[in-house]
Coordinates of C-alpha atoms and ligand atoms in Angstrom, one line a residue:
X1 CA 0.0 0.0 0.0
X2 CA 1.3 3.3 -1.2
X3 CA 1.2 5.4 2.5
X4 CA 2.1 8.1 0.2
X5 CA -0.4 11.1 -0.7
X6 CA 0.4 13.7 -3.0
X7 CA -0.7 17.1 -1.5
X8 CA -2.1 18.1 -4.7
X9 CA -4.2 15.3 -5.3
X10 CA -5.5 15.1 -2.0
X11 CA -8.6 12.5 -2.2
X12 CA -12.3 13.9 -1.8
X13 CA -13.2 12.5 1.8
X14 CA -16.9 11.9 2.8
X15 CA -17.0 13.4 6.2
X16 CA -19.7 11.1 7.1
X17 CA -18.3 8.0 6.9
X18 CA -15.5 9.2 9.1
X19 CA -18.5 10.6 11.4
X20 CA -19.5 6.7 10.9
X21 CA -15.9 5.3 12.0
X22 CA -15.8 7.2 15.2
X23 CA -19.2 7.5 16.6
X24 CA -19.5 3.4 16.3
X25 CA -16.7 3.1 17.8
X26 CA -16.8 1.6 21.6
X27 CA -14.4 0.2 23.9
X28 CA -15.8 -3.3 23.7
X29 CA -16.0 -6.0 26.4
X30 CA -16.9 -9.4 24.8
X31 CA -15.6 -10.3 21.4
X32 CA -16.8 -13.3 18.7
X33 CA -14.3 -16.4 18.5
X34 CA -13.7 -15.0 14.8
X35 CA -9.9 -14.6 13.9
X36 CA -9.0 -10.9 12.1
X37 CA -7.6 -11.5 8.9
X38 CA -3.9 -11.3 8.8
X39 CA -4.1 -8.7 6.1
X40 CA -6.7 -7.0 8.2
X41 CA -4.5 -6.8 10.6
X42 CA -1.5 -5.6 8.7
X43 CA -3.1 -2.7 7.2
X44 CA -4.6 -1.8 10.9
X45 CA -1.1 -1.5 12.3
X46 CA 0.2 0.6 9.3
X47 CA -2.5 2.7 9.4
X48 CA -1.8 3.3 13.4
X49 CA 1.7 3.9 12.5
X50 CA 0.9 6.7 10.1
X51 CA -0.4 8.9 13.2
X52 CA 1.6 12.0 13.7
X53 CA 4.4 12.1 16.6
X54 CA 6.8 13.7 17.9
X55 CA 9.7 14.7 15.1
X56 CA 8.9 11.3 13.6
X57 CA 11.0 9.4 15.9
X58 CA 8.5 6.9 16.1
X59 CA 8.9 5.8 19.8
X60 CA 6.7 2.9 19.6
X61 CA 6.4 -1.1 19.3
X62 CA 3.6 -3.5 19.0
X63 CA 3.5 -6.5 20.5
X64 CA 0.7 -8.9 18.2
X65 CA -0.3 -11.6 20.3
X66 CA -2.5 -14.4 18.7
X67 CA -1.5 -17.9 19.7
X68 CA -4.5 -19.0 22.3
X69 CA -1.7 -20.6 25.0
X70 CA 0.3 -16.7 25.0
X71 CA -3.0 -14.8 24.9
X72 CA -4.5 -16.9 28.2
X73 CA -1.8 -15.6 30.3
X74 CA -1.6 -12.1 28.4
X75 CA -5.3 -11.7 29.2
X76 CA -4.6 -13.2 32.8
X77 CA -1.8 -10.7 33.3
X78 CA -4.5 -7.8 32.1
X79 CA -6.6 -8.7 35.6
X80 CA -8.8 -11.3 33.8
X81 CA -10.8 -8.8 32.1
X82 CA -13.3 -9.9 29.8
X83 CA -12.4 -8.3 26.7
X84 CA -8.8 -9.5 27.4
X85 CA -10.1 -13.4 28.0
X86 CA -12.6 -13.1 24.7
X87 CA -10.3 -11.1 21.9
X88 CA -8.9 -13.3 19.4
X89 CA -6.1 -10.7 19.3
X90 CA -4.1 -8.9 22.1
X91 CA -2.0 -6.3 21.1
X92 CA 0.9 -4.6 23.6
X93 CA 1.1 -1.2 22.6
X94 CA 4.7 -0.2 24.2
X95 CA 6.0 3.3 24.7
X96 CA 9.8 3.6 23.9
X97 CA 11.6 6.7 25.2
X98 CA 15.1 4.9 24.3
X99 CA 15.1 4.3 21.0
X100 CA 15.4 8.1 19.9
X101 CA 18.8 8.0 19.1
X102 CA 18.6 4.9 16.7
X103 CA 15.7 6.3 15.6
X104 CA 17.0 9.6 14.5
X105 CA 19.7 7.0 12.6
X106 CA 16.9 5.4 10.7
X107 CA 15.0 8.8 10.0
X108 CA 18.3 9.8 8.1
X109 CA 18.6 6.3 6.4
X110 CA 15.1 6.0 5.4
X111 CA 14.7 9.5 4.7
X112 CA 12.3 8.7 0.8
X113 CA 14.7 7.9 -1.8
X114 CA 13.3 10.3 -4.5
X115 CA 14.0 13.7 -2.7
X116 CA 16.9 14.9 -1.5
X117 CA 17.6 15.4 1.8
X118 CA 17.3 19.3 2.9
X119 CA 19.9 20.0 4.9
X120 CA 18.1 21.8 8.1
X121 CA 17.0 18.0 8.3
X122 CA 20.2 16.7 8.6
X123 CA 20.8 19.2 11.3
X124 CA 18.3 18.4 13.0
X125 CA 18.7 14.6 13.8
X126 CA 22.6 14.9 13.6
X127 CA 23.0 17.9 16.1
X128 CA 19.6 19.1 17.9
X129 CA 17.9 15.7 18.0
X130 CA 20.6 14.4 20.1
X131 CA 21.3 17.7 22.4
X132 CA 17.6 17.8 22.9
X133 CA 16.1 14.6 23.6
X134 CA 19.9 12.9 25.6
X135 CA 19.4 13.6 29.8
X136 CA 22.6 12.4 30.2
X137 CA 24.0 10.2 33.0
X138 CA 21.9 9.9 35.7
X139 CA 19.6 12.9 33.9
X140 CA 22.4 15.6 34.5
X141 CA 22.5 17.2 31.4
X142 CA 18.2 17.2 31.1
X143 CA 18.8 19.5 34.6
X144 CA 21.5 21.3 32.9
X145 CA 19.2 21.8 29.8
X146 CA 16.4 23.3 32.5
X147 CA 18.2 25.4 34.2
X148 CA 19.5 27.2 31.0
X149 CA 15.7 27.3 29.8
X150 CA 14.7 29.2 32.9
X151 CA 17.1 31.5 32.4
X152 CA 16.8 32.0 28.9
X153 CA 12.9 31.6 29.1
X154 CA 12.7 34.7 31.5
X155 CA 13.6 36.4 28.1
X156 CA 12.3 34.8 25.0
X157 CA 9.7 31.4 24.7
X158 CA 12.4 28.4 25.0
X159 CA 11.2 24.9 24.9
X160 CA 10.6 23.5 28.4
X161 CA 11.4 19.7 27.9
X162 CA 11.4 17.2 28.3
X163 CA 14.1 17.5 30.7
X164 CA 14.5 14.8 32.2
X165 CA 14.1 10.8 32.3
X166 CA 10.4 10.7 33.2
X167 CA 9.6 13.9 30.9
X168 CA 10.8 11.2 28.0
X169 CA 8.8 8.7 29.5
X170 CA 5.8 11.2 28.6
X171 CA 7.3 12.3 25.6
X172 CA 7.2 8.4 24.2
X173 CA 3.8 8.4 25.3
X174 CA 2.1 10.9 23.9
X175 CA 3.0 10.0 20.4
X176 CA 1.8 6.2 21.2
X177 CA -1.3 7.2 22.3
X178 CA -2.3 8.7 19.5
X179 CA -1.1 5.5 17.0
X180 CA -3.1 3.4 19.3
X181 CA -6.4 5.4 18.8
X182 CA -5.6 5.5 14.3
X183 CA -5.1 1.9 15.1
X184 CA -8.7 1.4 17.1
X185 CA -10.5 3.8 14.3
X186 CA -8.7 1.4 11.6
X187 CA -9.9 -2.0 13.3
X188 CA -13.6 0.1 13.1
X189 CA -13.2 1.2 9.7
X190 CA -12.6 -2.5 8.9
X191 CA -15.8 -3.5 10.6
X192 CA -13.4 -4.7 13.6
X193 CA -13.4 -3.5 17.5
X194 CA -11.2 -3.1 20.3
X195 CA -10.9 -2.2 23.9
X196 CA -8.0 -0.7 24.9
X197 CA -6.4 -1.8 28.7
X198 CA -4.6 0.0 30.7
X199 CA -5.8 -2.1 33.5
X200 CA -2.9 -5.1 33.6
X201 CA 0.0 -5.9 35.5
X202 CA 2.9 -3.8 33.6
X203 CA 5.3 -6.0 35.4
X204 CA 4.0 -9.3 34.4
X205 CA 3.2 -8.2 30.5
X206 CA 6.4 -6.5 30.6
X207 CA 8.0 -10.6 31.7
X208 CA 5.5 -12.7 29.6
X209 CA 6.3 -10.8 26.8
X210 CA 9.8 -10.3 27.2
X211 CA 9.3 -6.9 26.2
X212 CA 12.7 -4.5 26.5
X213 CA 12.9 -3.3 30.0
X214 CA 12.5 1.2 29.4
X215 CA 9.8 0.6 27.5
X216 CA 6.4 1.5 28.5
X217 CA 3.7 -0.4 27.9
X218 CA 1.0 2.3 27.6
X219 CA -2.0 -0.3 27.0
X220 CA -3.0 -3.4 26.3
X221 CA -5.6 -3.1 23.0
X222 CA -8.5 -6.1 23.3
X223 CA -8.9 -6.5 19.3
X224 CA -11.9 -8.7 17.4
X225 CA -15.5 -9.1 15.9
X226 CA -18.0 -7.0 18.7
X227 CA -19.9 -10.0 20.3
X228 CA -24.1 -8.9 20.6
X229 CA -23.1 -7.9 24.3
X230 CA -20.1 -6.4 23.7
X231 CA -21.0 -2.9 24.7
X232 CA -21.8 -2.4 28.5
X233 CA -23.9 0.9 28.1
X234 CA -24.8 3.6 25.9
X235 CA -21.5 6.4 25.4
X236 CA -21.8 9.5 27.1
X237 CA -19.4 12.5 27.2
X238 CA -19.6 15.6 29.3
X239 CA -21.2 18.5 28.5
X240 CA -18.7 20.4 25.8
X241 CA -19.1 23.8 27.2
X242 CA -17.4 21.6 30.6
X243 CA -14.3 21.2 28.1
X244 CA -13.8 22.8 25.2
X245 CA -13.0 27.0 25.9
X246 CA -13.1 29.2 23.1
X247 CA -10.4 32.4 24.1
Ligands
FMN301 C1 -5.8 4.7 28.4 C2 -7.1 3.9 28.5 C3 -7.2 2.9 29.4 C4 -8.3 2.1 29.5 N1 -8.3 1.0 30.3 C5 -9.5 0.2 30.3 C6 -9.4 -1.0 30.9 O1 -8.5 -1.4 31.5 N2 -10.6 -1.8 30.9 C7 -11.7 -1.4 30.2 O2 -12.7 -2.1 30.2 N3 -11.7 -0.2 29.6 C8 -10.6 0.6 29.5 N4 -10.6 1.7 28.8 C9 -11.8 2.1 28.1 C10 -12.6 3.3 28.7 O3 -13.2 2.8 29.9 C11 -13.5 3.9 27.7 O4 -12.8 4.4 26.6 C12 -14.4 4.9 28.3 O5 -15.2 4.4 29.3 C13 -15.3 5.6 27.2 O6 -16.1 4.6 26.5 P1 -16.0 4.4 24.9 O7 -14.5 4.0 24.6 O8 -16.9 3.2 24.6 O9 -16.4 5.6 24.3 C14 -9.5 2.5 28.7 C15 -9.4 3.6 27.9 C16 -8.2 4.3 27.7 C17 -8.1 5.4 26.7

């Protein structure tokens, strides 16, 4: 699948059926036995990694967990839930705020073979990638890093982090999050559902999994068919004028 879109042919969308896509879309608690297609699946998790993040570093993994014996403890390590004991596929969706460095490697290396690579690019994930995302031993140079941006910042608008090991660890996260939601609106749009968990045992996935030990596993995603009692009760939101302010 070409991921690629020309900005000048940019395809005509129908608002509606994205209206469709995430209005039906429900964290669901009781799947069907029936398997998702593996190319289902694939295009689901290439869609989710087409969401935006930060400086397209990419800090994420996904752990695809089908086999019934792995899933049984997976969904026994996510408390026994029931959308983790009925989905035919569990998915770890893991945080990483350690691979930056490789990653600003690969963003070089894979930079798209027809267009050349502009310079400020090459800058940017050879010189300020590394002095702003590295905390240094034991996070001394992310406080060295803060200190100068309060100082500076009492002047002109500096950035404020992240500045330290756990400011990376939110950093990572934010970017994940928002693959794991294009991958739940993709499993949707393919007439598929998912719950997402973030109600497990971090420890125990982290072991069962053998999942590297700095990264994060931000949830576990519940993925199949909606069973007939799959949804527990109708979706409510606040009231917008609660959430959203206008200035
Ligand atoms: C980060 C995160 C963690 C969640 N963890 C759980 C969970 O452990 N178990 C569960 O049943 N639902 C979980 N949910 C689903 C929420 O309960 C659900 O999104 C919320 O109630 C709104 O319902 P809706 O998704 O159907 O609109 C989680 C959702 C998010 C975004």
């Amino acid at each position: 699948m070409n991921a690629k879109v020309d900005e000048l042919s940019l395809p005509e969308i129908d608002v509606e059926e994205f209206r469709k896509v995430v209005r039906s879309r429900r964290s669901v608690r009781r799947f069907t036995d029936e398997p998702i297609p593996d190319a289902v699946l694939e295009d689901c998790l290439e869609l989710a990694t087409l969401a935006p993040n930060s400086s397209n570093l990419q800090p994420w993994e996904f752990y695809v967990v089908k086999t019934p014996e792995l899933r049984g403890k997976l969904a026994e390590a996510c408390l026994g839930q029931n959308a983790a004991t009925t989905a035919p596929v569990l998915i770890a969706i893991v945080a990483r705020p350690d691979t930056w460095r490789r990653h600003a490697q690969l963003a070089l290396d894979e930079w798209p073979k027809d267009e050349k690579l502009p310079p400020i690019v090459e800058k940017y994930y050879k010189k300020i990638a590394p002095l702003h995302y590295n905390q240094g031993p034991f996070g001394l140079l992310g406080a060295a890093k803060k200190t100068a941006g309060l100082a500076v910042g009492l002047a002109r608008p500096v950035p404020r982090g992240p500045y330290s090991v756990n400011e990376m660890k939110v950093w990572a996260t934010k970017s994940t999050a928002l693959a794991a939601q294009n991958l739940m609106l993709a499993l949707r749009a393919h007439g598929y559902d998912s719950c997402p968990m973030e109600g497990m045992d971090e420890c125990r996935v982290k072991k069962l999994l053998n999942l590297p030990s700095k990264g994060l596993v931000t949830m576990v995603l519940a993925a199949g068919r909606r069973a007939e009692n799959g949804v527990y009760n109708s979706q409510y939101r606040f009231d917008q004028k609660t959430l959203v302010h206008y200035l």
